[in-house]
Each structure stands twice: as C-alpha cells, then as structure tokens.
Amino acid sequence: MADGITLENVVKTYGNGDTAVHALRGVNMSVAKGEVVGLIGPSGSGKSTLLKCLGAVIEPTSGKMTIGDQCIYDNGWKVRDLRALRRDLIGFIFQAPYLIPFLDVTDNVALLPMLAGKPNAVARKMARDLLDALDVGHRAAAMPSQLSGGEQQRVAIARALINRPPVILADEPTAPLDGQRALAVVALLNDMAQQFDTAIIIVTHDEKIIPTFKRLYNIREGLTVEEIPQGIASPAPAVALFEGDTARDKV
Amino acid sequence: MISLAGRDILHGWGKFVLTGVGLGLLIGVTLSMAGVYRGMVDDAQALLDNSHADLWVVQKDTLGPYAEPSSLPEDSERPIQAMRGVAQAAGVTYLTMQIAQGDKDVRVMVVGTEMGEPGMPGQPTHLIAGRQIVRGHYEAVADVKSGFALGDRVKVRRNFYTVVGLTSRMVSSGGDPMLFLSLKDAQAAQFQKDSDAIVRQRARTEANPQLNPPGNPAVAAAVNAVQSGNTNVNAVLVTITPDADPDLVADAIRRWQRLTVYTRAEMEEILVQKLIANSARQIAMFLVILSIVSAAIVAFIIYTMTIGKIREIAVLKLIGTRNRTISWMILQQALGLGLIGFVVGKIAASLWAPFFPKYVLLLPADSIRGFFAVMLICTLASVLAIQAALKVDPAEAIGG
Ligand SMILES: Nc1ncnc2c1ncn2[C@@H]1O[C@H](COP(=O)(O)OP(=O)(O)O)[C@@H](O)[C@H]1O
Ligand SMILES: [Mg+2]
C-alpha cells in the first residue's frame, strides 16, 4: 500500500519544557489509494493534530510521511512549497462546506486548476464534468448560498477532487448532515475513492457512519494508533469505542 | 486566471459602490480645493496678462499695487515715458470696494485707467459688448461677472456712472470683477471724502492761524483746494519697446526715478508666492487632511471586507492558494474602490465647480496627479488588510 499515504512514527509535540503537549507520540498508519478509512478517538486525542500533519498544515516534530512514492516529510519537510504540495496532492473537505461565497458553483470547483494556471475554459470544463459525476451538474451556475446543505457538501467534495489528488482529508464531513444524507455522503466518498483512485481519510464523531468503514483507526490520548479491522457485519466494537468517546466529550 | 477581487466586488457591489461614491465625494472636494488654488493662480495671471504691462512702477519700497498699498504722484509717469526702451506708460488706480448692484451688493475692483489713447496699458481688454470709455467722466466698463449690463447706472461713492462696455475674465487677484472708470473719476472716488468730513476739515483749516492768516483769505482757499484734490496713482504701468530688455529698463527706472519697479516675472512671484501663499498653505492643509480621511476610509472598508472573509481566506490558503494571489485580491479591491472614487470625484468636481463663488480651475494635469495619489493612498490603505490576511493560519480551516 505504498502508493497511498503512509505515516511512520509521526510525533507532534506542541510547545516545550513543562508546558509541552505530546499530541502525537508515534503514529503509524497507511491508507491505500482507492481506500476509505475512518479516524476516530475521544476529544483531545489528537485527531485534528494528525489531520493537520497529514495535510502539511503544521509540521510534525519527527517521523516520516510519504504520499505515493514521494517522501514529503522525514524529520523535516522534503518539499519546499507546501502550498503547491497541498494544492496538487491533497484534497480537503471540512465540517462545513466552506465554499467561496462570491464564486458560483463551477468556479468554486474550477478555482484550484485556474490558480494553478489552467486556462479558465479548461478548468471550468473539468469542474462541470466532475459536478455531473457528483449529480450536482444542474446547479453549476448557482451561487453557494442558493444550494441545500447536501448540495453544498457535494460541491465541496468536487472541489477536493478536482486536481485528482492521491489523498483526500475529510474533517467531520457529515457533521452538519442528518443520518440519511450523512450515509449518502460516505457512500459517495467511497465511490469517489474508487473512481478516482484516491486514499480518503475521514475524521468523524458520527456514530451512524462508523459501521460503514472497512478499516478504522482509533487514536487514544495521542499515544498510539491501533488499527481496528471492521468485521463485515459487526459494527459493534466501533460503536462501543465511540460511545466511550461521546461520554467523555459530554464532560 | 480568475479575478477573485472582481467576483467578490460583484457579489456585494451595493456596499462597495456606496462606499466608492462616498469616497468619490471626498475626492471631489479634494479636486475642487486644488481647483480653487489653480483658480487663484489663474486669476492672478489673468490680472497681470490683462494689464498689458511689462513693468509695474510703484511707490518706493512697497510690494504694490496689488499686494501692498502704493501711491505715487501721477506725474511720475512723464519722466518714465521719456526713458529709453519705454513704449508707453500710464498711471492706474486700484480700489476694491463694495457697490450696489440691483438690490444686492457686489465686490468689485474699481480700476482707474488713462483713456486718452487706445491700447494704453491698464485699459480693459476682452471687451465682449459695448465699447471702451471715450468720455472723460461718468462712463464705466464692467466685467460681466459683476452682474452689470450695458446701460446700467452704477453708483460709486457719490457719483453715478453708465456702463458702456462689458468685459470677461477681467478680475482682481482675489477674483473680484473689475469696474473701469476714467483715471480722473477713479481718483475722485478713491480719495473723495464725504461732505461732513470736508466741512470739518475746512473748519480746522480756518481755525489754524498759520493756514488762515488774518487778512489773507486766499491762503485758506488754496490750502482747501490742495487738500481736496488728488493727483496720485497706485502704479504706473509700462510697456517697453520690442527691442528693449525689461530687466535693463527696470534697472534704469529704479536708478533714475528712485521708484520700485517690478517685471512681469517679479510681479507674478509677488502675487503667487506672497499674496496667495497663505491661501495655498490653507488649501495644502485641507488636501493633507482629506487625503488622510480618504486613506482611513479605504483602509477601514478594505480591512472590514477582509476580516469578513477571514474563514474563506484560511480555506483558500489551506487548499493551496498563494499569498500573492490573496494580497493581489485585496489590493485590487482597494484600487477598485479608488477608481470608483476617482471617477465619481472627478464628475462631482466638474459638476459643482460653476457653483463656487471663486473661480475653480480643474487642470487635467491635477486630475492625473490626483488619480495617482488616490491609487497610492489606496495601496497604502490596503497594507493593513493584507497583513491581516497574511497572518491567517490555514490550520484555522480545520476544526480544533
Ligand atoms: N496549537 C496547539 N498548541 C498546544 N496544544 C495543542 C494545540 N492544538 C492542540 N493541542 C493539544 O493537543 C492535544 C490534541 O488535540 P487535537 O488534535 O485537537 O485533538 P482532537 O482533534 O482529537 O480533539 C490536546 O491536548 C490539545 O489541547
Ligand atoms: Mg478535533
């Protein structure tokens, strides 16, 4: 599974000395292209920190990260231009769609290729094809504020996919959606992972979607990441884990 | 490439355009202030041009006749006339006063000129109606700006004058329209005392045994005649022959007549550098303040617009947009605001210029300068917003 994203012993410590917070203490994980995995864990366990390291938004303290066969971090960044790295290799999906309110749907999706220098017409054609594939082609000319929540999230997914990145990071993408729609979004992401041969990592709290993952990473107190293979029809362990987590969250 | 700035502006154009219009009115005021200054300089130049003089001969050691009072005997003109290089010399009087025009008052500069031969320096030019003064008394030529029409009777002090000609752009350095009278009439008006004053002066003369020696009433009569007459002028305007050098002629008059002489360049310097210098500084102060206010408005609006987009900016950064793209978006918005402001300001300034009581001269060169100043101010004003945008951490787009 070397061609997806691989983390070896990734450590992240915020601050130093007495006030140091050991958010990640040696994380190992690996996601293949075409695969969708869930990342769960109680509040404060380090999910967001891990996502930010994966997304090259914050710098790990040590360890090694590889995307495809390109080593991007080995006790220090291996690429100089992190913006270009994010733009070309990583797609992001957020809790809320976070679309750019002053661009229409097509241009929200076409923005990245345009900024990367693709001619507008080419970028827009790519965007429309992708929007069609995601069943929101009919809203291509609408402004984000005119869309329903589900439509917005589809457009956000299209934006994450537009540069065909080998990795997509989703930060609680179903948080604002009800059960039916949440499941639909996960199903869509599964489709997309296969269709575009992308590794997708979904950070989630959402009990409804946890049983749908074939593989789950459960991160506990930032210490380790244990891999929990899901039984084909046995979502129970994951839910149990998750329940402990929510109980903690309520405190 | 896509214009993020343009799309953002189009999305919320109402607020943007309203701000631009508000800024534009400020810029319009700024342009008008500059126009007022240009108008003052132009009035001064018109005054000098229309005097048709190469040299101004005035009372010794004064900055007369426009910037300081100056008085010299009318007959100083004759020896000047006789000097080499002098083509024509003519006495002239200037007196700014308030006169009745219909049922309102108008401020005019009463100019007394020698009407003898046509073409003498100091005579009214730019005649647009009627004729020059041909009779020695009780005729006037008025500038149209005064509101008088041909045939109107103008009361100056105690006498009435008939308007026989109208000029345009004959104004004082302060922009007051001119009213031309013959030199004799103007002298009378300038130095005329009211009857009570004359009666009192006569009484004083008669009570003074030195001026009214007993047994010789002719002395008192002579003194009274001397006191009531006036043969002074404020300046002698001189034109020189085509082959003469104004500086040399001026030197000669200074040396031989012991009078102060100004060339055209020196006179312009007095009017522009000294007479309107304070007004110019006043206007410069306004320009500085208006520039600061405009900059503050642009900075505030662009900053608010940017802060309102902080989450979008974090997302843009996270998904790989370059700082330069984001900075350019903000800068473009500031420049766009400046552009709207400038266009509105230019139009506003042109529309309201005629309603100013003083001449407002909008020079294209000033507009171009103003345009670049606005763009510069907008650029500086966007710095704050750009800094705020660059400080945004892309990690903020990912929930804690
Ligand atoms: N910028 C930061 N500086 C210091 N400590 C941080 C920072 N971000 C997160 N942490 C700490 O790191 C630990 C992991 O946090 P986080 O990754 O947000 O966990 P999760 O997303 O699972 O709730 C927490 O103890 C949190 O307080
Ligand atoms: Mg979190």
PDB file of N, CA and C in Angstrom, chain B residues 345-380:
ATOM      1  N   GLY B 345     -15.498  61.376  -8.049  1.00  0.00           N
ATOM      2  CA  GLY B 345     -14.948  62.655  -7.593  1.00  0.00           C
ATOM      3  C   GLY B 345     -14.727  63.620  -8.732  1.00  0.00           C
ATOM      4  N   LYS B 346     -14.198  63.089  -9.839  1.00  0.00           N
ATOM      5  CA  LYS B 346     -13.917  63.938 -10.997  1.00  0.00           C
ATOM      6  C   LYS B 346     -15.226  64.511 -11.549  1.00  0.00           C
ATOM      7  N   ILE B 347     -16.226  63.633 -11.657  1.00  0.00           N
ATOM      8  CA  ILE B 347     -17.513  64.089 -12.191  1.00  0.00           C
ATOM      9  C   ILE B 347     -18.128  65.119 -11.238  1.00  0.00           C
ATOM     10  N   ALA B 348     -18.108  64.794  -9.935  1.00  0.00           N
ATOM     11  CA  ALA B 348     -18.706  65.704  -8.950  1.00  0.00           C
ATOM     12  C   ALA B 348     -18.011  67.062  -8.997  1.00  0.00           C
ATOM     13  N   ALA B 349     -16.683  67.037  -9.038  1.00  0.00           N
ATOM     14  CA  ALA B 349     -15.935  68.305  -9.028  1.00  0.00           C
ATOM     15  C   ALA B 349     -16.296  69.140 -10.254  1.00  0.00           C
ATOM     16  N   SER B 350     -16.435  68.471 -11.420  1.00  0.00           N
ATOM     17  CA  SER B 350     -16.770  69.213 -12.635  1.00  0.00           C
ATOM     18  C   SER B 350     -18.186  69.779 -12.549  1.00  0.00           C
ATOM     19  N   LEU B 351     -19.084  68.992 -11.939  1.00  0.00           N
ATOM     20  CA  LEU B 351     -20.479  69.431 -11.873  1.00  0.00           C
ATOM     21  C   LEU B 351     -20.654  70.613 -10.934  1.00  0.00           C
ATOM     22  N   TRP B 352     -19.955  70.581  -9.796  1.00  0.00           N
ATOM     23  CA  TRP B 352     -20.231  71.643  -8.827  1.00  0.00           C
ATOM     24  C   TRP B 352     -19.269  72.820  -8.955  1.00  0.00           C
ATOM     25  N   ALA B 353     -18.267  72.718  -9.827  1.00  0.00           N
ATOM     26  CA  ALA B 353     -17.294  73.819  -9.957  1.00  0.00           C
ATOM     27  C   ALA B 353     -17.959  75.170 -10.277  1.00  0.00           C
ATOM     28  N   PRO B 354     -18.938  75.197 -11.232  1.00  0.00           N
ATOM     29  CA  PRO B 354     -19.515  76.500 -11.590  1.00  0.00           C
ATOM     30  C   PRO B 354     -20.263  77.167 -10.441  1.00  0.00           C
ATOM     31  N   PHE B 355     -20.642  76.395  -9.428  1.00  0.00           N
ATOM     32  CA  PHE B 355     -21.424  76.986  -8.349  1.00  0.00           C
ATOM     33  C   PHE B 355     -20.558  77.610  -7.263  1.00  0.00           C
ATOM     34  N   PHE B 356     -19.247  77.438  -7.388  1.00  0.00           N
ATOM     35  CA  PHE B 356     -18.355  78.075  -6.419  1.00  0.00           C
ATOM     36  C   PHE B 356     -18.279  79.571  -6.699  1.00  0.00           C
ATOM     37  N   PRO B 357     -18.285  80.380  -5.638  1.00  0.00           N
ATOM     38  CA  PRO B 357     -18.193  81.823  -5.872  1.00  0.00           C
ATOM     39  C   PRO B 357     -16.841  82.211  -6.471  1.00  0.00           C
ATOM     40  N   LYS B 358     -15.806  81.468  -6.117  1.00  0.00           N
ATOM     41  CA  LYS B 358     -14.494  81.764  -6.699  1.00  0.00           C
ATOM     42  C   LYS B 358     -14.268  80.870  -7.901  1.00  0.00           C
ATOM     43  N   TYR B 359     -13.379  81.322  -8.762  1.00  0.00           N
ATOM     44  CA  TYR B 359     -13.056  80.578  -9.965  1.00  0.00           C
ATOM     45  C   TYR B 359     -12.388  79.257  -9.592  1.00  0.00           C
ATOM     46  N   VAL B 360     -12.952  78.135 -10.044  1.00  0.00           N
ATOM     47  CA  VAL B 360     -12.357  76.824  -9.787  1.00  0.00           C
ATOM     48  C   VAL B 360     -11.830  76.299 -11.106  1.00  0.00           C
ATOM     49  N   LEU B 361     -10.528  76.155 -11.188  1.00  0.00           N
ATOM     50  CA  LEU B 361      -9.898  75.737 -12.438  1.00  0.00           C
ATOM     51  C   LEU B 361      -9.415  74.306 -12.272  1.00  0.00           C
ATOM     52  N   LEU B 362     -10.083  73.356 -12.953  1.00  0.00           N
ATOM     53  CA  LEU B 362      -9.709  71.948 -12.844  1.00  0.00           C
ATOM     54  C   LEU B 362      -8.742  71.617 -13.978  1.00  0.00           C
ATOM     55  N   LEU B 363      -7.481  71.510 -13.641  1.00  0.00           N
ATOM     56  CA  LEU B 363      -6.470  71.215 -14.659  1.00  0.00           C
ATOM     57  C   LEU B 363      -6.401  69.707 -14.884  1.00  0.00           C
ATOM     58  N   PRO B 364      -6.367  69.267 -16.153  1.00  0.00           N
ATOM     59  CA  PRO B 364      -6.214  67.826 -16.404  1.00  0.00           C
ATOM     60  C   PRO B 364      -4.978  67.252 -15.695  1.00  0.00           C
ATOM     61  N   ALA B 365      -3.914  68.041 -15.666  1.00  0.00           N
ATOM     62  CA  ALA B 365      -2.695  67.541 -15.014  1.00  0.00           C
ATOM     63  C   ALA B 365      -2.946  67.273 -13.527  1.00  0.00           C
ATOM     64  N   ASP B 366      -3.773  68.131 -12.908  1.00  0.00           N
ATOM     65  CA  ASP B 366      -4.089  67.905 -11.493  1.00  0.00           C
ATOM     66  C   ASP B 366      -4.904  66.632 -11.325  1.00  0.00           C
ATOM     67  N   SER B 367      -5.796  66.384 -12.292  1.00  0.00           N
ATOM     68  CA  SER B 367      -6.598  65.165 -12.216  1.00  0.00           C
ATOM     69  C   SER B 367      -5.697  63.943 -12.305  1.00  0.00           C
ATOM     70  N   ILE B 368      -4.725  64.004 -13.217  1.00  0.00           N
ATOM     71  CA  ILE B 368      -3.822  62.860 -13.365  1.00  0.00           C
ATOM     72  C   ILE B 368      -3.033  62.671 -12.078  1.00  0.00           C
ATOM     73  N   ARG B 369      -2.530  63.783 -11.535  1.00  0.00           N
ATOM     74  CA  ARG B 369      -1.807  63.694 -10.255  1.00  0.00           C
ATOM     75  C   ARG B 369      -2.721  63.123  -9.179  1.00  0.00           C
ATOM     76  N   GLY B 370      -3.959  63.643  -9.160  1.00  0.00           N
ATOM     77  CA  GLY B 370      -4.921  63.171  -8.166  1.00  0.00           C
ATOM     78  C   GLY B 370      -5.169  61.681  -8.312  1.00  0.00           C
ATOM     79  N   PHE B 371      -5.270  61.230  -9.563  1.00  0.00           N
ATOM     80  CA  PHE B 371      -5.508  59.806  -9.809  1.00  0.00           C
ATOM     81  C   PHE B 371      -4.399  58.963  -9.194  1.00  0.00           C
ATOM     82  N   PHE B 372      -3.159  59.370  -9.464  1.00  0.00           N
ATOM     83  CA  PHE B 372      -2.045  58.582  -8.932  1.00  0.00           C
ATOM     84  C   PHE B 372      -1.988  58.678  -7.411  1.00  0.00           C
ATOM     85  N   ALA B 373      -2.336  59.855  -6.882  1.00  0.00           N
ATOM     86  CA  ALA B 373      -2.342  59.999  -5.420  1.00  0.00           C
ATOM     87  C   ALA B 373      -3.382  59.058  -4.816  1.00  0.00           C
ATOM     88  N   VAL B 374      -4.573  59.004  -5.454  1.00  0.00           N
ATOM     89  CA  VAL B 374      -5.630  58.126  -4.946  1.00  0.00           C
ATOM     90  C   VAL B 374      -5.162  56.673  -4.970  1.00  0.00           C
ATOM     91  N   MET B 375      -4.537  56.286  -6.094  1.00  0.00           N
ATOM     92  CA  MET B 375      -4.086  54.901  -6.215  1.00  0.00           C
ATOM     93  C   MET B 375      -3.023  54.591  -5.150  1.00  0.00           C
ATOM     94  N   LEU B 376      -2.155  55.565  -4.926  1.00  0.00           N
ATOM     95  CA  LEU B 376      -1.104  55.375  -3.919  1.00  0.00           C
ATOM     96  C   LEU B 376      -1.726  55.239  -2.531  1.00  0.00           C
ATOM     97  N   ILE B 377      -2.678  56.130  -2.256  1.00  0.00           N
ATOM     98  CA  ILE B 377      -3.330  56.100  -0.943  1.00  0.00           C
ATOM     99  C   ILE B 377      -4.043  54.763  -0.746  1.00  0.00           C
ATOM    100  N   CYS B 378      -4.728  54.294  -1.801  1.00  0.00           N
ATOM    101  CA  CYS B 378      -5.445  53.022  -1.694  1.00  0.00           C
ATOM    102  C   CYS B 378      -4.472  51.871  -1.469  1.00  0.00           C
ATOM    103  N   THR B 379      -3.337  51.936  -2.154  1.00  0.00           N
ATOM    104  CA  THR B 379      -2.343  50.884  -1.974  1.00  0.00           C
ATOM    105  C   THR B 379      -1.880  50.858  -0.517  1.00  0.00           C
ATOM    106  N   LEU B 380      -1.565  52.041   0.008  1.00  0.00           N
ATOM    107  CA  LEU B 380      -1.109  52.100   1.400  1.00  0.00           C
ATOM    108  C   LEU B 380      -2.212  51.630   2.343  1.00  0.00           C
TER     109      LEU B 380
END
